[in-house]
Amino acid sequence: MGVEFGLLGPVIVRDARGGPVALGAPRHREVLGRLLIARNRVVPVGRLVADLWEDDAPAGAVGAVRTFVAALRRALEPDRPPRQPSRLLVTDGPGYVLHAGRDAVDAWRFEDTAARAAAAAPHAAIALWDEALALWRGPVLADFPEARWAAAERARLTALRLHAVERRADAQLATGAARDAAVDLEAHVAAHPAREDGWVLLATALDRSGRRGEALETLRRARRTLADDLGVEPGPALARAEAQILKSADAPASAEPAGAVDGVWGRAAAAWERSVPARSRARLHATAGLLRDLAVTGADGLEEARAYRAEVVAAAEASGDTDLAARIIGSYDVPALWTRADDPRGAGELVRAAARAAAALGTDGPPALRARLLSVVAVESRGDAAADAPPARAAEPSTVEPWRLRAERAAEESVRLARQLRDPSLLAFALNGAFMQSFGRCGGAAGRETLGAELTRLAVDHGLPSHEVLGRLVRLQALAGLGELHAADGEADEIDRLAQRHERPLAGVFTSWFRALRTCETDGWTAARPRYEQALAATADCGMPGLARGAAALVALVPALRGGGLPDPEDFSPLDAGPYQPWLHPLLLAASGATEQARQALTDVPRPPHDLLQEALWCVLARTAAAVGHEPVLRRARDELLPAVGELAGAGSGLISFGPVESQLRAVDTTPAPGG
């Protein structure tokens, strides 16, 4: 009917010509505001009475409300004939409803324009954000600042406005208007100091305006303001912003990009920022792809990819788009080899996200997408990362654990689907998952050698360099476990060549470990020790904490376990055993003469994880159990190790070797019992 309503400031009404409509007394405007925030829903008369008078409604309050409504009807529809029902402010059952279109209320127009801005490319978004913010004339329902009925809607709309201010600044930064953004953001954080996003944006704008010192000082000021003045714990966004600014400060200064590649990258990235809407599906897809590629560039890239991967998955799930979430989760087909997860909690969350996405797709979903999600489950369920209960104790009989069964079935199904679809890259990803789930029992090196050979052939035939490196690493480890060291040498040389050609620096970490292991097998511990020191140094900064933590303690075990006795506890006092502490602790107790404590520790120790080092850790438990006479653990360790007779204990990891499993079993069989 041409009438427009305003909530973003004092309550107002404009007629079809844009002129103000006189609403009369404040109570009339209050009733109108209360009906507007109901958003075309009925508000009972009793509710209106309770809201308008709160705790002390007079006896004639219901009649007064009816009088207010009648006055509003006359003001809103002055040309309505007598006794003609109102089409705008309607009596409906026990109350009243105000019928208004989305374009008729400024608050609703603001929401719709903001949604369009969020989906627009940065240049267009700025204009739309300006249009949305221009609708604000003051605080929401400014003439009723203390009304309890208005509090929730006031808080909601105010939060949306602050978000809009920040997203407008975000778009300005994307278009290169950093100086303009900085001016607006200074005022924004002064008025709203609790907005951490505002502080981060201001620091970013200052940095991009060439004011790096002010940017860093802004972040320090933000921390002081949040912590000291407001009592709020600063979040991780401030730390990330500071790290990014410092990182850019360390980069060589140059007026122009250093080379043609840098120039293309910079121009393409700028074009992307200008052209692609900030919250589009395309951005999420591209971010996931970028993280996948980033993870194989080296230690820094791997750490960054790990840090942001969970956020991308969370954003995809929050979109409510089942297909989008499934594609984002399943897109991270980065080759994985080290079966101890770098971030077990994060890996478990990714397994659960992939399982949710697979369940939402159902068995009738796209087979390729289902195979990718199942591969994620298989890869991320490495070791005990997906465990939903504590692992069984080593002193107990072997049991089938539900989470392992789920992961193994996911691996089998993903490989089956990938073979049916004849998709090489999908099959490579699925075979990676099958590798991760090939540790259900000790002694599987021969099967992994076959799997690695298939993965290598597949990658060579279809030009998948990252998976060729993976396939050859799988073969290297399996061949080392089988004692076929000459063949493993050839794989190590080829891995180094591929790593240099395709810029895969992390592969060299694994070949350095293998060469230390190989030296130990052929030339003994003394010759191998310097090589192990080099391998440990390379591992310290490789971005793989699952590999790095406790690695020095594993190396320290080598001379003792290759011999027939127990280690010297003093050798381990300066070392962090990391995740291997549960299995190392009983051994060191036994070595120090604390027999009863060692026996108790063996009773409580969990079984080793189903990963590349399970044979090595069972050997540790067997040696300890034999030394202190713990028959249940000794019996279980023998049973677990028997399928691995013919392999080198631990060598299938490509890291360490305790020598032939058969020798380890003989050593424990000849160890005298305590007091014997």
XYZ file of C-alpha atoms in Angstrom:
676
model
C 0.000 0.000 0.000
C 3.037 2.268 -0.265
C 3.510 2.759 3.478
C 7.066 2.367 4.793
C 8.154 1.733 8.384
C 11.358 2.567 10.206
C 12.870 0.743 13.176
C 16.529 1.672 12.653
C 16.296 4.804 14.771
C 13.112 6.296 16.222
C 9.928 4.529 15.060
C 8.633 6.316 11.950
C 6.153 5.795 9.120
C 6.251 7.358 5.666
C 3.362 7.469 3.247
C 3.404 6.535 -0.437
C 4.838 9.988 -1.344
C 7.640 9.657 1.210
C 6.138 12.119 3.630
C 6.041 11.495 7.394
C 2.896 10.036 8.930
C 1.899 11.564 12.252
C 1.558 8.712 14.757
C 0.332 10.646 17.752
C 1.326 9.739 21.302
C 4.440 7.692 22.229
C 2.237 4.713 23.147
C 1.001 4.604 19.546
C 4.577 4.367 18.275
C 5.378 1.766 20.912
C 2.486 -0.472 19.832
C 3.593 -0.077 16.212
C 7.201 -0.966 17.066
C 6.080 -4.024 19.033
C 3.920 -5.246 16.130
C 6.713 -4.656 13.609
C 9.291 -6.758 15.447
C 6.764 -9.602 15.506
C 7.442 -9.867 11.723
C 3.926 -10.468 10.406
C 2.964 -12.691 13.331
C 0.005 -12.199 15.666
C 0.704 -10.496 18.988
C -2.049 -11.268 21.555
C -3.603 -8.319 23.353
C -2.434 -9.707 26.686
C 1.142 -9.812 25.400
C 0.886 -6.184 24.269
C -0.398 -5.162 27.700
C 2.414 -7.023 29.479
C 5.051 -5.498 27.203
C 3.813 -1.927 27.257
C 3.261 -1.672 31.034
C 5.629 -4.448 32.081
C 4.975 -5.003 35.823
C 2.190 -2.478 36.597
C -0.577 -2.538 33.958
C -3.617 -0.426 34.919
C -7.127 -1.886 35.088
C -8.096 -0.369 31.723
C -4.966 -1.492 29.865
C -6.777 -3.753 27.367
C -9.151 -0.935 26.416
C -6.232 1.444 26.084
C -4.451 -0.944 23.683
C -7.575 -1.126 21.530
C -7.707 2.673 21.487
C -4.049 2.859 20.418
C -4.674 0.338 17.621
C -7.689 2.264 16.379
C -5.629 5.489 16.283
C -2.858 3.699 14.366
C -5.307 2.367 11.813
C -6.592 5.885 11.136
C -3.022 7.195 10.781
C -1.828 4.372 8.530
C -4.915 4.230 6.278
C -6.441 7.733 6.361
C -8.482 7.107 3.209
C -10.082 3.848 4.412
C -13.894 4.094 4.237
C -15.851 3.885 7.517
C -16.562 0.326 8.734
C -14.179 -1.057 6.064
C -11.780 -3.581 7.725
C -8.142 -2.566 7.853
C -5.887 -4.383 5.394
C -2.693 -3.330 7.152
C -3.200 -3.583 10.916
C -5.528 -6.569 11.224
C -7.400 -8.135 14.140
C -6.581 -11.844 14.124
C -7.970 -14.090 16.864
C -6.767 -12.936 20.255
C -4.595 -10.134 19.001
C -3.276 -8.006 16.163
C -0.907 -8.493 13.241
C 0.714 -5.804 11.113
C 1.037 -6.950 7.491
C 4.174 -5.462 5.918
C 6.303 -6.557 2.992
C 10.053 -7.046 3.182
C 10.626 -3.793 1.270
C 8.346 -1.837 3.585
C 10.470 -2.067 6.778
C 13.962 -0.548 6.912
C 15.311 -3.281 9.219
C 14.217 -5.989 6.804
C 15.619 -4.111 3.804
C 18.896 -3.804 5.688
C 19.022 -7.590 6.248
C 18.248 -8.347 2.602
C 20.780 -5.833 1.254
C 23.438 -7.142 3.647
C 22.805 -10.689 2.400
C 23.274 -9.495 -1.197
C 26.480 -7.699 -0.219
C 27.863 -10.831 1.449
C 27.339 -12.766 -1.791
C 28.754 -10.059 -4.095
C 32.254 -9.491 -5.436
C 34.198 -6.904 -3.393
C 33.665 -3.827 -5.641
C 29.919 -4.415 -5.869
C 29.806 -5.405 -2.199
C 31.079 -2.014 -1.033
C 28.197 -0.220 -2.738
C 25.699 -2.676 -1.272
C 27.155 -2.369 2.224
C 26.901 1.418 1.874
C 23.272 1.067 0.824
C 22.526 -1.192 3.783
C 24.276 0.981 6.369
C 22.649 4.160 5.037
C 19.293 2.848 6.292
C 20.385 3.387 9.889
C 19.143 6.650 11.449
C 20.215 5.824 15.013
C 19.922 3.019 17.584
C 17.217 0.419 16.979
C 13.855 1.642 18.360
C 15.698 4.665 19.726
C 12.604 6.156 21.365
C 12.185 3.046 23.573
C 15.739 2.403 24.858
C 14.638 0.752 28.115
C 11.806 -1.400 26.777
C 12.396 -5.036 27.639
C 10.334 -6.220 24.665
C 12.781 -4.499 22.307
C 16.028 -5.769 23.899
C 16.481 -8.990 21.896
C 15.715 -7.423 18.506
C 17.855 -4.397 19.322
C 20.823 -6.628 20.195
C 20.371 -8.776 17.093
C 20.131 -5.914 14.622
C 22.976 -4.014 16.288
C 25.229 -7.061 15.968
C 24.303 -7.320 12.277
C 25.189 -3.666 11.766
C 28.616 -4.067 13.401
C 29.240 -7.130 11.264
C 28.266 -5.112 8.180
C 30.753 -2.350 9.048
C 33.525 -4.941 9.327
C 32.571 -6.770 6.136
C 32.523 -3.464 4.265
C 36.074 -2.827 5.490
C 36.980 -6.354 4.409
C 35.739 -5.564 0.908
C 37.678 -2.285 0.894
C 40.877 -4.163 1.733
C 40.186 -6.609 -1.088
C 39.930 -3.737 -3.575
C 43.085 -1.990 -2.360
C 41.325 0.819 -0.460
C 43.263 0.147 2.747
C 43.669 3.833 3.688
C 39.928 4.486 3.481
C 39.230 1.356 5.494
C 41.685 2.401 8.214
C 39.894 5.739 8.767
C 36.496 4.066 9.245
C 37.892 1.263 11.391
C 39.596 3.656 13.812
C 36.177 5.061 14.675
C 34.667 1.573 14.743
C 37.053 0.099 17.336
C 36.873 3.286 19.434
C 33.090 2.897 19.652
C 33.121 -0.917 19.948
C 36.404 -1.987 21.592
C 35.225 -5.554 22.273
C 35.081 -6.360 18.529
C 38.214 -8.459 17.945
C 37.501 -8.663 14.203
C 37.496 -4.867 14.081
C 40.949 -4.685 15.659
C 42.343 -7.288 13.251
C 40.905 -5.454 10.258
C 42.288 -2.134 11.469
C 45.771 -3.602 11.948
C 45.595 -5.176 8.489
C 44.470 -1.893 6.915
C 47.289 0.017 8.614
C 49.863 -2.565 7.505
C 48.656 -2.424 3.903
C 48.791 1.370 4.060
C 52.519 1.197 4.827
C 52.059 1.862 8.550
C 53.429 -1.426 9.909
C 54.554 -0.014 13.247
C 51.095 1.416 13.907
C 49.568 -1.921 12.880
C 51.597 -3.828 15.471
C 50.883 -1.206 18.127
C 47.152 -1.533 17.303
C 47.298 -5.262 18.027
C 49.082 -4.602 21.341
C 46.446 -1.992 22.178
C 43.729 -4.497 21.310
C 45.145 -7.039 23.759
C 45.368 -4.445 26.542
C 41.844 -3.227 25.869
C 40.317 -6.685 25.749
C 42.199 -8.134 28.705
C 42.673 -5.188 31.074
C 39.727 -2.930 30.352
C 37.048 -5.440 29.351
C 38.251 -8.619 31.070
C 37.986 -10.605 27.823
C 40.575 -13.230 26.856
C 42.014 -12.263 23.436
C 41.348 -14.882 20.773
C 43.734 -16.486 18.267
C 42.846 -14.013 15.481
C 45.066 -11.311 17.013
C 48.054 -13.674 17.177
C 47.522 -14.798 13.581
C 47.316 -11.199 12.375
C 50.531 -10.270 14.184
C 52.345 -13.319 12.757
C 51.200 -12.405 9.250
C 52.362 -8.799 9.598
C 55.741 -9.865 10.969
C 56.114 -12.458 8.235
C 55.451 -9.879 5.540
C 57.923 -7.546 7.263
C 60.659 -10.186 6.965
C 60.054 -10.607 3.235
C 62.490 -8.728 0.933
C 61.175 -5.283 0.094
C 60.626 -4.707 -3.611
C 58.676 -2.175 -5.613
C 57.830 -4.832 -8.200
C 57.436 -8.618 -7.927
C 60.743 -10.460 -8.063
C 59.897 -12.382 -11.228
C 57.297 -13.210 -13.790
C 55.774 -15.975 -11.649
C 55.381 -13.644 -8.673
C 53.812 -11.018 -10.924
C 51.244 -13.396 -12.344
C 50.450 -14.697 -8.870
C 49.939 -11.216 -7.477
C 47.742 -10.047 -10.346
C 45.671 -13.228 -10.368
C 45.191 -13.096 -6.603
C 44.086 -9.471 -6.820
C 41.676 -10.298 -9.638
C 40.236 -13.130 -7.565
C 39.708 -10.830 -4.585
C 37.977 -8.269 -6.791
C 35.805 -10.678 -8.713
C 34.692 -13.567 -6.496
C 32.056 -12.966 -3.794
C 33.489 -13.139 -0.300
C 31.256 -15.944 0.977
C 30.674 -17.919 -2.173
C 30.977 -21.666 -2.662
C 33.794 -20.943 -5.097
C 35.871 -19.384 -2.316
C 35.446 -22.390 -0.062
C 36.334 -24.789 -2.871
C 39.385 -22.727 -3.820
C 40.516 -22.445 -0.197
C 40.271 -26.207 0.265
C 42.280 -26.761 -2.917
C 44.887 -24.225 -1.851
C 45.314 -25.921 1.528
C 45.685 -29.301 -0.187
C 48.514 -27.956 -2.369
C 50.022 -25.981 0.510
C 50.405 -29.122 2.619
C 53.048 -30.621 0.305
C 55.195 -27.479 -0.055
C 57.225 -28.004 3.112
C 57.074 -27.693 6.886
C 55.562 -24.196 7.029
C 52.933 -25.035 4.435
C 52.007 -28.270 6.178
C 51.533 -26.507 9.510
C 49.451 -23.734 7.929
C 47.291 -26.246 6.051
C 46.694 -28.234 9.221
C 45.770 -25.089 11.162
C 43.171 -23.904 8.665
C 41.762 -27.187 7.368
C 39.391 -27.652 10.306
C 38.101 -24.077 9.863
C 37.314 -24.679 6.186
C 35.464 -27.897 7.043
C 33.532 -26.116 9.813
C 32.563 -23.312 7.412
C 31.352 -25.841 4.843
C 29.284 -27.695 7.437
C 27.854 -24.428 8.764
C 26.565 -23.597 5.277
C 23.920 -26.298 5.614
C 24.743 -27.483 2.086
C 25.282 -31.256 2.358
C 26.884 -31.589 -1.060
C 29.257 -28.660 -0.479
C 30.357 -29.991 2.925
C 30.997 -33.446 1.471
C 33.069 -32.053 -1.397
C 35.153 -29.830 0.878
C 35.836 -32.629 3.376
C 36.682 -35.102 0.613
C 38.936 -32.759 -1.348
C 41.958 -33.015 0.980
C 43.659 -35.986 -0.677
C 47.146 -35.057 0.538
C 49.391 -38.167 0.588
C 49.837 -39.407 4.153
C 52.499 -41.806 5.336
C 53.370 -41.361 8.996
C 50.636 -43.269 10.766
C 50.881 -41.463 14.097
C 48.582 -38.462 13.694
C 50.136 -35.021 14.100
C 46.927 -33.808 15.739
C 44.913 -36.792 17.061
C 42.014 -34.663 18.296
C 41.778 -32.807 14.989
C 42.003 -36.095 13.082
C 39.166 -37.527 15.151
C 37.013 -34.461 14.437
C 37.675 -34.822 10.702
C 36.711 -38.507 10.845
C 33.436 -37.570 12.499
C 32.801 -34.773 9.969
C 33.429 -37.174 7.079
C 31.135 -39.762 8.664
C 28.386 -37.151 9.088
C 28.732 -36.063 5.471
C 28.662 -39.671 4.235
C 25.545 -40.371 6.299
C 23.851 -37.232 4.950
C 24.616 -38.279 1.359
C 23.333 -41.787 1.974
C 24.162 -44.904 0.006
C 22.474 -43.391 -3.064
C 24.814 -40.379 -3.099
C 27.433 -39.883 -5.839
C 29.813 -42.887 -5.609
C 32.939 -40.791 -6.225
C 32.053 -38.397 -3.420
C 31.204 -41.264 -1.101
C 34.553 -42.911 -1.899
C 36.395 -39.687 -1.046
C 34.643 -39.367 2.305
C 35.378 -42.996 3.152
C 39.020 -42.414 2.201
C 39.130 -39.465 4.613
C 37.808 -41.752 7.364
C 40.450 -44.382 6.537
C 43.386 -41.946 6.285
C 42.540 -39.868 9.349
C 41.820 -42.971 11.497
C 45.552 -43.648 11.593
C 46.690 -45.500 14.698
C 44.191 -44.706 17.434
C 43.266 -41.184 16.238
C 39.597 -42.131 15.717
C 39.269 -44.123 18.936
C 36.018 -43.513 20.780
C 37.151 -45.458 23.878
C 40.493 -46.132 25.585
C 42.471 -48.917 23.858
C 42.597 -52.345 25.478
C 45.482 -53.181 27.805
C 48.417 -55.203 26.554
C 47.885 -57.805 29.299
C 44.396 -58.620 27.966
C 43.535 -60.944 25.077
C 43.301 -59.342 21.641
C 39.862 -57.919 20.780
C 38.263 -56.331 17.718
C 37.807 -52.637 18.512
C 34.756 -51.009 16.894
C 36.505 -47.857 15.612
C 39.190 -49.916 13.910
C 36.582 -52.119 12.285
C 34.760 -49.023 10.981
C 37.980 -47.564 9.573
C 39.004 -50.847 7.924
C 35.585 -51.204 6.298
C 35.772 -47.592 5.090
C 39.129 -48.347 3.460
C 37.820 -51.502 1.764
C 34.675 -49.783 0.474
C 36.537 -46.727 -0.842
C 38.952 -48.914 -2.822
C 36.057 -50.960 -4.218
C 34.180 -47.846 -5.369
C 37.314 -46.247 -6.843
C 38.094 -49.379 -8.865
C 34.529 -49.485 -10.190
C 34.713 -45.849 -11.229
C 38.138 -46.272 -12.887
C 39.227 -42.915 -11.456
C 43.057 -42.901 -11.008
C 43.324 -39.987 -8.555
C 40.409 -41.320 -6.511
C 41.963 -44.804 -6.427
C 45.294 -43.307 -5.321
C 43.532 -41.587 -2.415
C 41.670 -44.788 -1.530
C 44.872 -46.847 -1.619
C 46.402 -44.328 0.781
C 43.522 -45.081 3.159
C 44.019 -48.822 2.642
C 47.696 -48.394 3.571
C 46.752 -46.576 6.773
C 44.419 -49.427 7.707
C 46.879 -52.229 6.864
C 48.208 -52.458 10.417
C 45.505 -54.611 11.954
C 48.183 -57.111 12.925
C 51.974 -57.346 12.933
C 53.829 -58.711 9.938
C 52.060 -57.057 7.018
C 55.146 -55.791 5.162
C 54.658 -58.060 2.128
C 51.101 -56.826 1.616
C 52.188 -53.199 1.936
C 54.961 -53.774 -0.600
C 52.318 -54.962 -3.069
C 50.088 -51.983 -2.267
C 53.002 -49.555 -2.679
C 53.902 -51.107 -6.040
C 50.313 -50.712 -7.311
C 50.157 -47.109 -6.098
C 53.483 -46.326 -7.789
C 52.396 -47.818 -11.132
C 49.067 -45.989 -10.967
C 50.790 -42.664 -10.233
C 53.380 -43.118 -13.007
C 50.745 -44.106 -15.582
C 48.480 -41.158 -14.797
C 50.929 -38.378 -13.883
C 50.298 -38.137 -10.129
C 53.717 -37.099 -8.764
C 52.712 -36.669 -5.126
C 51.200 -40.147 -5.042
C 54.219 -41.576 -6.846
C 56.361 -40.276 -3.987
C 53.894 -41.826 -1.547
C 53.879 -45.174 -3.352
C 57.661 -45.332 -3.362
C 57.846 -44.389 0.324
C 55.370 -47.163 1.133
C 57.565 -49.602 -0.823
C 60.727 -48.292 0.859
C 59.285 -48.929 4.310
C 57.897 -52.333 3.394
C 61.160 -53.433 1.761
C 63.086 -52.283 4.832
C 60.754 -54.350 7.010
C 61.363 -57.377 4.789
C 65.131 -56.833 4.995
C 65.428 -56.186 1.239
C 67.677 -53.196 1.781
C 69.242 -53.064 -1.694
C 65.824 -52.704 -3.333
C 64.892 -50.100 -0.724
C 68.055 -48.146 -1.643
C 66.764 -47.808 -5.203
C 63.431 -46.465 -3.981
C 65.175 -43.945 -1.714
C 67.263 -42.621 -4.612
C 64.172 -42.288 -6.829
C 62.238 -40.549 -4.048
C 64.996 -37.953 -3.663
C 64.987 -37.340 -7.431
C 61.207 -36.919 -7.530
C 61.223 -34.691 -4.448
C 63.686 -32.302 -6.063
C 61.898 -32.270 -9.411
C 58.410 -31.741 -7.977
C 59.353 -29.617 -4.932
C 58.380 -32.116 -2.233
C 60.974 -31.333 0.480
C 59.360 -33.412 3.227
C 60.129 -36.641 1.359
C 63.813 -36.135 2.169
C 63.044 -36.405 5.894
C 61.952 -40.017 5.394
C 64.872 -40.991 3.167
C 67.327 -39.580 5.726
C 65.781 -41.830 8.384
C 65.950 -44.844 6.084
C 69.639 -44.275 5.369
C 70.369 -44.153 9.103
C 68.429 -47.410 9.571
C 70.241 -48.996 6.641
C 73.659 -47.988 8.020
C 72.738 -49.495 11.370
C 71.804 -52.811 9.722
C 74.959 -53.044 7.599
C 77.634 -51.185 9.595
C 76.359 -51.182 13.173
C 75.156 -48.640 15.704
C 78.392 -46.656 15.963
C 78.412 -45.886 12.233
C 74.699 -45.150 12.227
C 74.676 -42.755 15.163
C 75.828 -39.631 13.218
C 73.223 -40.368 10.537
C 70.523 -40.593 13.189
C 71.616 -37.241 14.603
C 71.186 -35.749 11.111
C 67.766 -37.358 10.754
C 66.647 -36.026 14.141
C 67.812 -32.521 13.210
C 65.840 -32.669 9.935
C 62.777 -33.930 11.791
C 62.774 -31.218 14.452
C 61.482 -28.573 12.022
C 59.608 -30.756 9.544
C 56.105 -29.703 10.612
C 55.151 -33.287 11.558
C 54.899 -33.448 15.373
C 53.526 -36.986 15.116
C 56.893 -37.990 13.696
C 59.115 -35.629 15.690
C 57.845 -36.082 19.263
C 59.584 -38.954 20.987
C 61.778 -39.752 17.971
C 64.999 -39.270 19.950
C 63.792 -41.779 22.566
C 63.106 -44.334 19.823
C 66.639 -43.894 18.524
C 68.066 -44.294 22.036
C 66.315 -47.681 22.278
C 68.120 -49.061 19.225
C 71.465 -50.179 20.749
C 69.801 -51.758 23.796
C 67.065 -53.616 21.889
C 69.511 -54.840 19.241
C 71.525 -56.316 22.094
C 70.214 -58.801 24.585
C 69.826 -56.657 27.675
C 68.036 -53.625 29.076
C 68.875 -49.960 28.388
C 70.623 -47.603 30.775
C 67.882 -45.345 32.251
C 70.388 -42.476 32.417
C 70.475 -42.388 28.597
C 66.806 -41.397 28.602
C 66.734 -38.817 31.405
C 67.210 -35.808 29.066
C 64.835 -37.161 26.395
C 61.137 -36.561 25.830
C 59.554 -39.954 25.148
C 56.440 -38.180 23.880
C 53.715 -40.598 22.773
C 55.966 -43.611 23.450
C 56.143 -42.945 27.199
C 53.522 -45.605 28.169
C 55.638 -48.402 26.657
C 59.058 -47.012 27.544
C 58.198 -46.379 31.192
C 57.914 -50.073 32.277
C 61.170 -50.898 30.469
C 63.084 -48.167 32.288
C 61.578 -49.225 35.620
C 62.755 -52.779 34.969
C 66.204 -51.521 33.945
C 66.509 -49.533 37.177
C 65.665 -52.584 39.312
C 62.132 -51.485 40.248
C 60.673 -54.900 39.410
C 57.316 -54.610 41.164
C 56.632 -51.132 39.773
C 57.549 -52.409 36.319
C 55.140 -55.351 36.698
C 52.336 -53.029 37.752
C 53.088 -50.673 34.864
C 52.915 -53.625 32.455
C 49.540 -54.620 33.885
C 48.183 -51.152 33.120
C 49.934 -50.354 29.833
C 47.683 -50.156 26.735
C 48.400 -52.274 23.692
C 50.609 -50.488 21.133
C 48.808 -48.507 18.422
C 48.145 -50.286 15.132
C 50.767 -48.375 13.189
C 54.222 -48.669 11.641
C 55.917 -49.098 15.022
C 53.667 -51.732 16.539
C 56.243 -54.533 16.094
C 58.930 -52.381 17.722
C 56.714 -51.535 20.707
C 55.640 -55.160 21.164
C 59.353 -56.021 21.266
C 59.831 -53.419 24.012
C 56.955 -54.930 25.999
C 58.233 -58.468 25.427
C 61.730 -57.528 26.643
C 60.272 -55.857 29.756
C 57.833 -58.679 30.513
C 60.587 -61.279 30.225
C 62.837 -59.279 32.540
C 60.236 -58.980 35.331
C 58.331 -62.229 34.748
C 54.986 -60.771 33.609
C 53.535 -63.802 31.853
C 50.258 -62.297 30.443
C 52.066 -59.489 28.592
C 54.863 -61.827 27.491
C 52.358 -64.325 26.106
C 50.390 -61.612 24.301
C 53.582 -60.068 22.865
C 54.728 -63.440 21.513
C 51.334 -64.017 19.884
C 51.364 -60.571 18.307
C 54.937 -60.870 16.993
C 54.743 -64.401 15.544
C 53.154 -63.256 12.226
C 56.135 -60.884 11.795
C 58.804 -63.593 11.991
C 60.933 -63.060 8.890
C 60.781 -59.256 9.199
C 63.041 -56.737 10.931
C 61.435 -55.408 14.116
C 60.446 -51.782 13.591
C 62.120 -51.471 10.192
C 58.753 -51.295 8.442
C 58.535 -47.764 9.856
C 61.573 -46.750 7.821
C 62.915 -45.177 11.030
C 64.568 -47.737 13.298
C 65.303 -51.438 13.421
C 65.779 -53.685 16.438
C 66.974 -56.488 14.178
C 65.086 -59.659 13.183
C 61.818 -60.290 15.016
C 62.934 -63.892 15.362
C 66.026 -62.744 17.274
C 63.877 -60.626 19.551
C 61.709 -63.632 20.386
C 64.776 -65.763 21.088
C 66.159 -63.046 23.347
C 63.050 -62.954 25.529
C 62.823 -66.750 25.623
C 66.340 -66.939 27.055
C 65.953 -64.042 29.506
C 66.123 -65.432 33.063
C 63.106 -64.759 35.247
C 63.579 -62.465 38.278
C 65.619 -64.229 40.895
C 66.549 -66.990 38.398
